[in-house]
């Protein structure tokens, strides 16, 4: 057997290093005195189906300096690798060297076997490492891979050369619906290939899961990348048919500067900006800015303080009167919530959208309904005829199968009659939501509680909605009567909406009325009820109480509102 000392050094060398092939020259030196191996060739042949961290069909050659190898190898040994590939070692003895004897052949076999096993372990570790870092579907790095890339760039103090992106594909749910999950996955893979093609050395794009991606792009190439995000042309297969599709993304961008201390920060900030883009501004791109971070901090405060504020009864219900355009009597009111925070009155515009996104709005809406029911009960007990009060409900309630029942239960608890409550919901274009809305409205119809469509005419008005959902009341948004004078186009649209609503047996109310001329105009168009600062702003309960008792406005006291 080869000298024990040399073999011990060999094992020690391997055990102290991971990549055995990088040690080949030292290994050759180690055995030179005994075997005079002049050259070692290592051939890797891996099939297509295998993971090939070393590439397929690669050849590595190691030779001892100044020694001329023979034409033909003296020893050829083949092993099957863990990836079902083949690795071939070819050993060339130096010229002028005696042939290796049988014993030496055996020893060389042992040496190669040890080497093969050691290298296999290294490759296995690499494969595991690689697969932990790689998204199996697209072969892009996954979140681990991406974070490890960020870490390295941060370590090299190069982060400030980059913009960090977090992006989500627009309406990818539609692709799933149209092509099925499997083909939609293929579309994502094709999209990922387009991203990979764009990426240059030193940049990285990763799939974090689902249709969420992240990228670190050199600042000077950001513009091009944004263009890529705005639309990638690819296709989906429907049977044998190749259907062209354009994939665009909503992105949050963090322009990294030297103030960044944690590398994860550039990913998380971009992801927050993406969420703002998707859910708040509905724009394709939002940059991380100081203002955005402040706003997010504020939102976090709102969410953190909400439950306690609800318990402390800091939310107050205000009432804004609804007035008839015929005789100026009070015919109803809208309940509008205010947050009384340390003596300051916070408008719902500041916190409703925040808690709406979070879902906490559902608790607030029922709290408001409860307060309204309590007030109505109070008026009745005092012998004052209450007016119908409309309560705003977030569309988020629609996915609650007991939404209608919960409203009725609350009303019942206070002995409030259905003629005293109305439900306000904003319009929707989402097909699924429209179905839920229709079901809800039908239920409320059975309970004889009217439902109003709020802010009608803003966003995407869907006349289709009016056809399929039997709402009782159409609340026309204040933007129609906004401004100094209503434009001709506005009045054409408005008069037609009113006429159509009447034909569908709906009541029409216009909000945001601030001047007499608007009342007259609306009256001429047969819109019988208005709500707005002309008559009253939303009023605290004690002042509204007086209106409920009076039931009529003295129009000599009502003057145009001068914002
Ligand atoms: P909305 O339901 O469309 O309510 C009408 C808003 O228009 C109210 O703002 C009201 O003060 C304002 N307004 C009424 N007349 C005039 C006018 O003549 N001129 C002008 N410039 N504004 C007028 P507010 O109270 O700030 O409420 C804003 C929004 O917050 C509401 O819009 C509603 O969407 C939401 N909100 C308020 N309370 C609740 C609630 O309890 N639950 C839910 N889900 N949303 C609520
Ligand atoms: Mg409303
Ligand atoms: Mg409204």
Short mmCIF file of C-alpha atoms in Angstrom, two decimals, residues 65-400:
data_model
loop_
_atom_site.label_atom_id
_atom_site.label_comp_id
_atom_site.label_asym_id
_atom_site.label_seq_id
_atom_site.Cartn_x
_atom_site.Cartn_y
_atom_site.Cartn_z
CA UNK A 65 4.50 21.17 -14.97
CA UNK A 66 7.37 20.20 -17.25
CA UNK A 67 6.30 16.60 -17.53
CA UNK A 68 5.19 15.34 -20.90
CA UNK A 69 2.25 13.05 -20.79
CA UNK A 70 1.78 10.00 -22.99
CA UNK A 71 -0.68 9.89 -25.86
CA UNK A 72 -2.91 7.29 -24.25
CA UNK A 73 -4.06 7.21 -20.64
CA UNK A 74 -2.66 4.45 -18.45
CA UNK A 75 -5.73 4.28 -16.23
CA UNK A 76 -9.32 5.04 -17.11
CA UNK A 77 -11.95 4.82 -14.40
CA UNK A 78 -15.65 5.56 -14.81
CA UNK A 79 -18.17 6.27 -12.08
CA UNK A 80 -21.90 6.92 -12.18
CA UNK A 81 -22.67 10.15 -10.38
CA UNK A 82 -25.54 11.03 -8.05
CA UNK A 83 -27.14 12.99 -10.88
CA UNK A 84 -27.15 9.85 -13.06
CA UNK A 85 -24.32 11.25 -15.11
CA UNK A 86 -20.92 9.72 -15.76
CA UNK A 87 -17.56 10.99 -14.62
CA UNK A 88 -14.44 9.59 -16.24
CA UNK A 89 -10.96 9.95 -14.78
CA UNK A 90 -8.06 9.41 -17.16
CA UNK A 91 -4.58 9.18 -15.64
CA UNK A 92 -1.42 9.62 -17.72
CA UNK A 93 1.92 8.54 -16.32
CA UNK A 94 5.02 10.55 -17.20
CA UNK A 95 7.28 9.44 -20.07
CA UNK A 96 10.19 7.23 -19.12
CA UNK A 97 8.26 5.97 -16.19
CA UNK A 98 7.96 2.26 -15.54
CA UNK A 99 4.48 0.81 -16.01
CA UNK A 100 2.40 0.78 -12.85
CA UNK A 101 2.18 -2.73 -11.36
CA UNK A 102 -0.98 -4.48 -10.24
CA UNK A 103 -0.61 -3.30 -6.67
CA UNK A 104 -0.15 0.30 -7.82
CA UNK A 105 -3.23 0.04 -10.06
CA UNK A 106 -5.25 -1.02 -7.04
CA UNK A 107 -3.89 1.87 -5.03
CA UNK A 108 -4.68 4.35 -7.77
CA UNK A 109 -8.21 2.91 -7.86
CA UNK A 110 -8.61 3.58 -4.17
CA UNK A 111 -7.27 7.11 -4.57
CA UNK A 112 -9.70 7.84 -7.43
CA UNK A 113 -12.62 6.31 -5.58
CA UNK A 114 -11.97 8.48 -2.55
CA UNK A 115 -11.65 11.49 -4.83
CA UNK A 116 -14.89 10.64 -6.64
CA UNK A 117 -16.82 10.24 -3.41
CA UNK A 118 -15.44 13.47 -2.06
CA UNK A 119 -16.33 15.40 -5.21
CA UNK A 120 -19.81 13.83 -5.22
CA UNK A 121 -20.41 15.12 -1.75
CA UNK A 122 -19.38 18.61 -2.86
CA UNK A 123 -21.66 18.52 -5.88
CA UNK A 124 -24.54 17.18 -3.83
CA UNK A 125 -24.12 20.07 -1.42
CA UNK A 126 -24.10 22.45 -4.37
CA UNK A 127 -27.24 20.92 -5.83
CA UNK A 128 -29.03 21.24 -2.51
CA UNK A 129 -27.79 24.79 -2.05
CA UNK A 130 -28.80 25.64 -5.60
CA UNK A 131 -32.27 24.17 -5.31
CA UNK A 132 -32.88 25.92 -2.00
CA UNK A 133 -31.98 29.17 -3.77
CA UNK A 134 -33.86 28.54 -7.02
CA UNK A 135 -37.49 28.70 -7.98
CA UNK A 136 -38.23 25.33 -9.56
CA UNK A 137 -40.82 26.66 -12.02
CA UNK A 138 -38.83 29.46 -13.64
CA UNK A 139 -35.25 28.59 -12.60
CA UNK A 140 -34.91 32.19 -11.43
CA UNK A 141 -33.55 32.70 -7.92
CA UNK A 142 -36.23 32.47 -5.24
CA UNK A 143 -36.44 34.68 -2.15
CA UNK A 144 -33.46 32.92 -0.49
CA UNK A 145 -31.43 33.32 -3.64
CA UNK A 146 -32.43 36.95 -3.97
CA UNK A 147 -31.61 37.80 -0.36
CA UNK A 148 -28.25 36.11 -0.64
CA UNK A 149 -27.54 38.18 -3.77
CA UNK A 150 -28.57 41.37 -1.95
CA UNK A 151 -26.37 40.40 0.96
CA UNK A 152 -23.36 39.99 -1.26
CA UNK A 153 -23.92 43.31 -3.06
CA UNK A 154 -24.36 45.01 0.30
CA UNK A 155 -21.19 43.35 1.58
CA UNK A 156 -19.31 44.77 -1.41
CA UNK A 157 -20.80 48.19 -0.62
CA UNK A 158 -22.36 48.43 -4.08
CA UNK A 159 -26.06 48.64 -3.20
CA UNK A 160 -26.25 52.35 -4.00
CA UNK A 161 -25.48 51.54 -7.66
CA UNK A 162 -28.90 49.90 -7.97
CA UNK A 163 -32.66 50.42 -7.94
CA UNK A 164 -34.61 47.75 -6.11
CA UNK A 165 -37.88 46.55 -7.62
CA UNK A 166 -40.75 44.54 -6.24
CA UNK A 167 -43.43 43.75 -8.81
CA UNK A 168 -46.63 41.87 -9.22
CA UNK A 169 -48.25 40.86 -12.49
CA UNK A 170 -51.40 42.73 -13.40
CA UNK A 171 -54.61 40.73 -13.49
CA UNK A 172 -52.80 37.43 -13.63
CA UNK A 173 -55.89 35.81 -12.13
CA UNK A 174 -57.50 36.30 -15.55
CA UNK A 175 -54.73 34.21 -17.15
CA UNK A 176 -55.43 31.41 -14.71
CA UNK A 177 -59.10 31.59 -15.58
CA UNK A 178 -58.58 31.76 -19.32
CA UNK A 179 -55.73 29.29 -19.79
CA UNK A 180 -55.98 27.10 -16.70
CA UNK A 181 -53.41 26.88 -13.95
CA UNK A 182 -50.93 24.74 -15.90
CA UNK A 183 -50.69 26.93 -18.98
CA UNK A 184 -50.68 30.04 -16.78
CA UNK A 185 -47.58 28.57 -15.11
CA UNK A 186 -46.00 28.18 -18.53
CA UNK A 187 -46.83 31.82 -19.29
CA UNK A 188 -45.04 32.84 -16.09
CA UNK A 189 -42.05 30.76 -17.15
CA UNK A 190 -41.96 32.46 -20.56
CA UNK A 191 -42.26 35.83 -18.86
CA UNK A 192 -39.39 34.85 -16.55
CA UNK A 193 -37.25 34.01 -19.58
CA UNK A 194 -37.83 37.48 -20.97
CA UNK A 195 -36.72 38.95 -17.64
CA UNK A 196 -33.66 36.72 -17.57
CA UNK A 197 -32.71 37.85 -21.05
CA UNK A 198 -32.80 41.45 -19.92
CA UNK A 199 -30.63 40.91 -16.86
CA UNK A 200 -26.92 41.68 -17.18
CA UNK A 201 -24.02 40.48 -15.10
CA UNK A 202 -24.20 41.91 -11.61
CA UNK A 203 -28.00 42.28 -11.75
CA UNK A 204 -30.59 39.89 -10.42
CA UNK A 205 -34.24 39.11 -10.98
CA UNK A 206 -36.06 36.65 -8.75
CA UNK A 207 -39.48 35.03 -8.45
CA UNK A 208 -40.58 35.30 -4.86
CA UNK A 209 -43.68 33.18 -5.27
CA UNK A 210 -46.98 33.29 -7.15
CA UNK A 211 -46.85 36.25 -9.50
CA UNK A 212 -44.52 38.28 -7.27
CA UNK A 213 -41.04 39.15 -8.46
CA UNK A 214 -38.11 41.26 -7.30
CA UNK A 215 -35.17 42.70 -9.16
CA UNK A 216 -31.98 44.60 -8.49
CA UNK A 217 -31.18 46.67 -11.56
CA UNK A 218 -28.26 49.00 -12.21
CA UNK A 219 -29.47 52.58 -11.96
CA UNK A 220 -28.51 53.48 -15.52
CA UNK A 221 -30.69 50.62 -16.84
CA UNK A 222 -33.73 51.38 -14.73
CA UNK A 223 -35.56 53.22 -17.48
CA UNK A 224 -35.28 50.25 -19.80
CA UNK A 225 -36.42 47.91 -17.07
CA UNK A 226 -39.49 50.03 -16.37
CA UNK A 227 -40.34 49.83 -20.06
CA UNK A 228 -40.03 46.05 -19.85
CA UNK A 229 -42.35 45.95 -16.84
CA UNK A 230 -44.95 47.95 -18.72
CA UNK A 231 -45.46 45.03 -21.11
CA UNK A 232 -43.80 41.80 -22.18
CA UNK A 233 -45.19 40.12 -25.27
CA UNK A 234 -45.57 36.40 -24.94
CA UNK A 235 -48.29 33.83 -25.56
CA UNK A 236 -50.49 31.20 -24.03
CA UNK A 237 -51.70 27.95 -25.59
CA UNK A 238 -55.42 27.23 -25.76
CA UNK A 239 -55.51 23.73 -27.17
CA UNK A 240 -53.41 24.01 -30.33
CA UNK A 241 -53.95 27.73 -30.65
CA UNK A 242 -51.21 30.15 -29.74
CA UNK A 243 -52.85 33.22 -28.18
CA UNK A 244 -50.70 36.34 -27.85
CA UNK A 245 -50.69 37.87 -24.36
CA UNK A 246 -49.05 40.97 -22.94
CA UNK A 247 -47.90 40.72 -19.34
CA UNK A 248 -47.50 43.97 -17.48
CA UNK A 249 -46.63 44.54 -13.86
CA UNK A 250 -47.35 46.89 -10.99
CA UNK A 251 -44.10 47.85 -9.31
CA UNK A 252 -42.67 49.47 -6.24
CA UNK A 253 -39.25 51.02 -6.75
CA UNK A 254 -36.69 51.88 -4.16
CA UNK A 255 -33.91 54.09 -5.52
CA UNK A 256 -31.19 52.92 -3.16
CA UNK A 257 -28.88 55.49 -1.62
CA UNK A 258 -26.14 55.38 0.99
CA UNK A 259 -28.59 55.67 3.87
CA UNK A 260 -29.58 52.01 3.55
CA UNK A 261 -28.26 50.04 6.50
CA UNK A 262 -29.95 46.66 6.08
CA UNK A 263 -30.03 44.94 2.74
CA UNK A 264 -33.50 43.45 3.46
CA UNK A 265 -34.78 47.02 3.75
CA UNK A 266 -34.51 47.61 -0.01
CA UNK A 267 -36.77 44.63 -0.66
CA UNK A 268 -39.34 45.40 2.02
CA UNK A 269 -39.62 49.09 1.14
CA UNK A 270 -40.11 48.29 -2.53
CA UNK A 271 -42.77 45.74 -1.59
CA UNK A 272 -44.66 48.32 0.48
CA UNK A 273 -44.50 50.78 -2.44
CA UNK A 274 -45.84 48.03 -4.74
CA UNK A 275 -48.78 47.52 -2.40
CA UNK A 276 -49.48 51.24 -2.40
CA UNK A 277 -49.35 51.21 -6.22
CA UNK A 278 -51.72 48.27 -6.42
CA UNK A 279 -54.20 49.13 -3.71
CA UNK A 280 -54.07 52.87 -3.17
CA UNK A 281 -52.86 54.89 -6.15
CA UNK A 282 -53.74 52.20 -8.72
CA UNK A 283 -50.76 53.36 -10.75
CA UNK A 284 -48.28 51.04 -12.42
CA UNK A 285 -45.31 52.43 -10.52
CA UNK A 286 -44.71 53.94 -7.09
CA UNK A 287 -41.35 55.13 -5.78
CA UNK A 288 -40.33 54.83 -2.16
CA UNK A 289 -40.14 58.40 -0.82
CA UNK A 290 -39.94 60.04 2.58
CA UNK A 291 -43.60 61.07 2.31
CA UNK A 292 -44.62 57.54 1.45
CA UNK A 293 -42.76 56.16 4.45
CA UNK A 294 -44.41 58.76 6.69
CA UNK A 295 -47.81 57.90 5.33
CA UNK A 296 -47.20 54.23 5.94
CA UNK A 297 -46.06 54.96 9.47
CA UNK A 298 -49.27 56.92 9.99
CA UNK A 299 -51.33 54.06 8.61
CA UNK A 300 -49.64 51.69 11.01
CA UNK A 301 -50.54 54.03 13.87
CA UNK A 302 -54.17 54.15 12.76
CA UNK A 303 -54.36 50.38 12.64
CA UNK A 304 -52.55 49.94 15.95
CA UNK A 305 -54.78 52.48 17.73
CA UNK A 306 -58.10 51.47 16.18
CA UNK A 307 -59.33 48.78 18.57
CA UNK A 308 -58.57 50.79 21.68
CA UNK A 309 -60.23 53.88 20.18
CA UNK A 310 -63.34 51.81 19.46
CA UNK A 311 -63.45 50.60 23.05
CA UNK A 312 -62.95 54.13 24.35
CA UNK A 313 -65.85 55.25 22.16
CA UNK A 314 -63.72 57.81 20.36
CA UNK A 315 -65.72 57.32 17.14
CA UNK A 316 -68.70 59.68 16.96
CA UNK A 317 -71.59 59.55 14.56
CA UNK A 318 -72.47 62.79 12.76
CA UNK A 319 -75.64 63.22 10.73
CA UNK A 320 -75.90 65.05 7.44
CA UNK A 321 -79.49 65.98 6.55
CA UNK A 322 -81.20 64.99 3.31
CA UNK A 323 -83.67 67.60 2.15
CA UNK A 324 -86.56 67.56 -0.30
CA UNK A 325 -86.26 69.96 -3.22
CA UNK A 326 -90.01 70.58 -3.20
CA UNK A 327 -90.87 71.85 0.24
CA UNK A 328 -87.43 71.75 1.91
CA UNK A 329 -88.43 69.27 4.56
CA UNK A 330 -85.98 66.94 6.20
CA UNK A 331 -86.54 63.49 4.78
CA UNK A 332 -83.50 61.63 5.97
CA UNK A 333 -79.88 61.78 6.99
CA UNK A 334 -76.60 60.08 6.31
CA UNK A 335 -74.57 58.82 9.24
CA UNK A 336 -70.92 59.83 8.85
CA UNK A 337 -68.28 58.81 11.32
CA UNK A 338 -65.70 61.09 12.97
CA UNK A 339 -62.72 60.13 15.14
CA UNK A 340 -62.40 62.34 18.18
CA UNK A 341 -58.72 62.01 18.95
CA UNK A 342 -57.26 64.07 21.82
CA UNK A 343 -59.66 66.93 21.19
CA UNK A 344 -59.04 66.84 17.43
CA UNK A 345 -61.76 65.71 15.05
CA UNK A 346 -60.31 63.45 12.40
CA UNK A 347 -62.17 63.19 9.09
CA UNK A 348 -62.99 59.73 7.78
CA UNK A 349 -60.98 60.51 4.65
CA UNK A 350 -57.87 60.13 6.83
CA UNK A 351 -58.64 56.76 8.35
CA UNK A 352 -61.50 55.01 6.51
CA UNK A 353 -59.38 54.03 3.48
CA UNK A 354 -56.69 52.71 5.84
CA UNK A 355 -58.94 50.50 7.93
CA UNK A 356 -60.83 49.52 4.81
CA UNK A 357 -57.70 47.94 3.37
CA UNK A 358 -57.08 46.20 6.64
CA UNK A 359 -60.66 44.93 7.00
CA UNK A 360 -61.14 46.64 10.39
CA UNK A 361 -63.77 48.80 8.69
CA UNK A 362 -66.30 46.00 9.16
CA UNK A 363 -66.22 46.45 12.91
CA UNK A 364 -66.54 50.22 12.60
CA UNK A 365 -69.53 50.03 10.25
CA UNK A 366 -71.47 47.90 12.70
CA UNK A 367 -70.44 50.18 15.54
CA UNK A 368 -71.92 53.12 13.57
CA UNK A 369 -75.10 51.17 12.81
CA UNK A 370 -75.41 50.38 16.49
CA UNK A 371 -75.03 54.07 17.48
CA UNK A 372 -77.60 55.05 14.86
CA UNK A 373 -80.07 52.44 16.13
CA UNK A 374 -79.51 53.68 19.65
CA UNK A 375 -80.25 57.29 18.60
CA UNK A 376 -83.37 56.25 16.67
CA UNK A 377 -84.59 54.32 19.68
CA UNK A 378 -83.97 57.41 21.81
CA UNK A 379 -86.06 59.65 19.49
CA UNK A 380 -88.87 57.14 19.47
CA UNK A 381 -88.86 56.89 23.23
CA UNK A 382 -89.12 60.67 23.39
CA UNK A 383 -92.04 60.61 20.98
CA UNK A 384 -90.08 62.28 18.16
CA UNK A 385 -90.60 60.71 14.72
CA UNK A 386 -87.11 59.80 13.47
CA UNK A 387 -86.05 60.18 9.84
CA UNK A 388 -84.58 57.40 7.78
CA UNK A 389 -80.82 57.25 8.36
CA UNK A 390 -78.49 55.78 5.79
CA UNK A 391 -75.38 53.99 7.04
CA UNK A 392 -72.27 53.50 4.92
CA UNK A 393 -71.03 49.92 4.64
CA UNK A 394 -67.78 48.87 3.07
CA UNK A 395 -68.04 46.44 0.16
CA UNK A 396 -65.81 44.19 2.20
CA UNK A 397 -68.94 43.02 4.04
CA UNK A 398 -70.26 41.44 0.87
CA UNK A 399 -68.14 38.34 1.35
CA UNK A 400 -69.75 37.80 4.76
#
